[in-house]
């Protein structure tokens, strides 16, 4: 048993037998159907990426401030405080722009 690949093969064979379409048409129609079924997920992914695009200027500012803090001659305790502020800033910027990192990778790439 080959898992998902055998299930896809069985499904394609069933579609071919049920519709009577030639193989080339079965493959083409199944491809179109699968891609159309992915459209809602693709839409969510594009919206999530647009939100990230709006957050980029804020994130660049936060990274710049963090980089400047790390260049200063400070001890490890102060660097840890700077990192915590950096982390809070990134989380706040992502929350402000409603960024969901999981939604960015929800749709498979074909």
C-alpha angles and dihedrals in degrees: 000000000000098000116218095012094058090047090052090049092050091047093050091047090051092050090048092050095043097048100033090222119149115259094257090054092045091054093045095047093046090050091051092047093050093047092048090051088055094055096092091051091046090051091053090049093051091049090051091050091050089054090052089051090056091049095051097087091052091046091050090053091049092048090049092052091047092048090051091050092051092052091059119094098252133142126255093263092057091045089054090052090050090050092050090051089047091051092048090048093052092048091048093049091049091048092046092055094039094241116177111188092193092057090055090066099035099105120064115239114241 
